[in-house]
Amino acid sequence: MKNLVFLLLAAGIALQNSSLQGLTKFEKRALEKQQIAKNIVFFSHEPLMFGLRRGGVPENWPERYERQHSPENIRLMAKAGWRYGRLHFYKGFGLETEMPEIRKSMEAARLMHKLGMKVSLYVGGTMFIETFYRETPEAINWEQRDQYGRPVPYLVGTQTFRHFACPNEPAYREYIKRVLKVGIDSLKADQFFFDNYFLRAEPKSCRCPRCLKAFKEFLKRRFPTPEALRARLGYSDVEYVKVNEWDEFNRPEDVVNVDDPVLQEWIRFRCETLADQCREFYTYIKSINPQISVGFNLKGLYSLNRIWYNAVYHPFFAGYCDFFCFDIDGMEQGLNPETGALVTEIRSYKLARRLDMACSDGDPGIQLAEQMAFNYQKYIPGFGYHGAGYNHYAQRVLSPLAEFFREYNDRYYTHTENVADCAVFRTWPSMAYSVWKTSIPTILAEQVLIQHKVPFDIIVDQHIDTIERYGAVILPGQESLSKENIERLVQYVRSGGTLIFTGNTADYNQWRRRRARNPLLSLMGLQRRPSVTTVRKLDKGKLVYIPEIIPGIKITPKGRWAFPSSQWVLPANHEEIYNAIARHLPGGLSIVTEAPLTTAMEILNREKSKETIIHFVNYEQGKKLAPFRVELKPQFKGRVSSVAFFSPEHDDPLKLEFTEAGGKLIFTVPEMQMYSMIVVSYTS
Ligand SMILES: [Zn+2]
């Protein structure tokens, strides 16, 4: 309380102690910080110059901009417990042009470090042609060029004064490294965040001579012999290759499936090129200082084919990206008010965890609760945990939930590994070469797992050798599957795994060539596609075929959101899908709860302290959740010593009664609001 009074005085606030009575400690802390925050101007990652050039900033923007750098402001932030801040650094106007503003960040960074705060620097990925070409005239040669040889501008509003650089241009990469060196040496950056590093959708792909040459080299690597190339393209000389051109009769927006083999390879080339550029920046930074954290604005995993549109394929960034953010319209987390669809970033969190990346999110409300439950807090010595309660987004949230998160961050949210009974396997050719149709069964199957609270992972081709850790692998409408992957999956089944597949899974090979017979159905001894869920044993394992995942609502495409998140309603046969999974998991489900379908759950084990941690998120905002029963398979050997219920509504955890029967631990989660955490402790 002494601390509270001090903080309130420091903020010039006279708050009566009596008005705090009856509040939880988390509410009190949130209130303290809200009072202090009234006098804080949060950092903006944008330089003043950008706001003024772009337009649309408030009249007092220059004053607010000045105030954010002031020592008084930064000291106040530190006093309120801020441990981190992202400063404007390089937007793309040119180093010389931006230097006066970079110096302001330099001063701010010096003080932040003195006060024990981490400094994150923003790096933008477009070239501002009005100023940058004045100071670096040769940069005009670094631009991307579309099929007509025109530059490729930025796409939001009227910002055509920003052009994208070609990711295959070495001089541009070298320039950005010079920028990074300034950040490392002069601002002692603890983190870099790269924005705008994505490629534009067709017809705006870069067709410059550099890219076309690099594409041919890429094809030679992929198909090193004349025979291999002939099998793929029909001829054996890579020099013949021309990437298709778009016109009014051949519009990219009309493409549903990509069957053209050159275009298929072009999609992969674009993804690899973008990732290669980012890897070069990552490797450069880490070669100077491995303690610096590096993240990119990759956004998450949506029913929007970002492989096709933006050349973003997250697995290509594995090992070269510490964190990414979401930053996208059309993904407002929560229950959609019109359709009731549960809209969530859980997929993004799941894939990120398997790729050893953290997600950066945590705006107030359900976003923060979701981050707490599902984020993997990647640790980098020297920097610390990513996605923690004191990082970029979460630290700006001044709510009781955020205070709860900060209180328990290091104790319960770190050193955890999630429990996953099954995995959804998203194959590259199914997700990349179907512009939107594959996303429907995929998203809907994942929706069943999320809302029925089945512990699961999302995996991709590079995880194929980790499938033995799952009781079941699920292929929801994964139409294109290579022979190698099929053989690997069959081996998995023969040794005891369950393979659940739906719809047209494996109808095509990895080049989207239709097979004469479906190899998985053949293996089940089925001549025709059955119309009901069908199960067959194969050695020690099982094959389960579900004919269709039936959308729960009519799907009406909306631009690139061919399957808008508002339509992620549970499929009509969700019970059937859930039952097929639950019934055919070799060891059964690790956890079964009676929490409603408007909730989500994550279960993790914390080996270090021998605890199982279960997070519940209630998406029905503003509504209290009635108590519900949980049956858990104990996760550690030994006796369960306690089950504790943690919630931001209680100062201290509540001890829960529990029983053990039939190898299950049974307890009831008390009434909760948006978020709660259960900690199961064991003694040996
Ligand atoms: Zn290019």
Short mmCIF file of C-alpha atoms and ligand atoms in Angstrom, two decimals, residues 142-145 165-169 205-212 214 266 269 273, ligand 1:
data_model
loop_
_atom_site.label_atom_id
_atom_site.label_comp_id
_atom_site.label_asym_id
_atom_site.label_seq_id
_atom_site.Cartn_x
_atom_site.Cartn_y
_atom_site.Cartn_z
CA TRP A 142 16.56 -1.87 -56.36
CA GLU A 143 12.82 -1.62 -56.96
CA GLN A 144 10.51 -4.49 -57.66
CA ARG A 145 9.09 -4.51 -61.20
CA ALA A 165 12.54 -3.20 -52.95
CA CYS A 166 13.24 -6.48 -54.72
CA PRO A 167 14.05 -9.14 -52.13
CA ASN A 168 16.67 -10.53 -54.50
CA GLU A 169 18.63 -7.26 -54.68
CA SER A 205 4.77 -10.05 -58.17
CA CYS A 206 8.32 -8.91 -58.94
CA ARG A 207 9.35 -10.04 -62.44
CA CYS A 208 12.62 -8.10 -62.54
CA PRO A 209 15.63 -9.72 -64.29
CA ARG A 210 17.16 -10.54 -60.88
CA CYS A 211 14.06 -12.47 -59.82
CA LEU A 212 13.68 -14.31 -63.13
CA ALA A 214 17.02 -16.43 -59.38
CA TRP A 266 6.76 -19.59 -58.58
CA PHE A 269 10.04 -19.38 -54.98
CA THR A 273 12.89 -15.51 -51.48
ZN ZN B 1 12.82 -8.84 -58.26
#
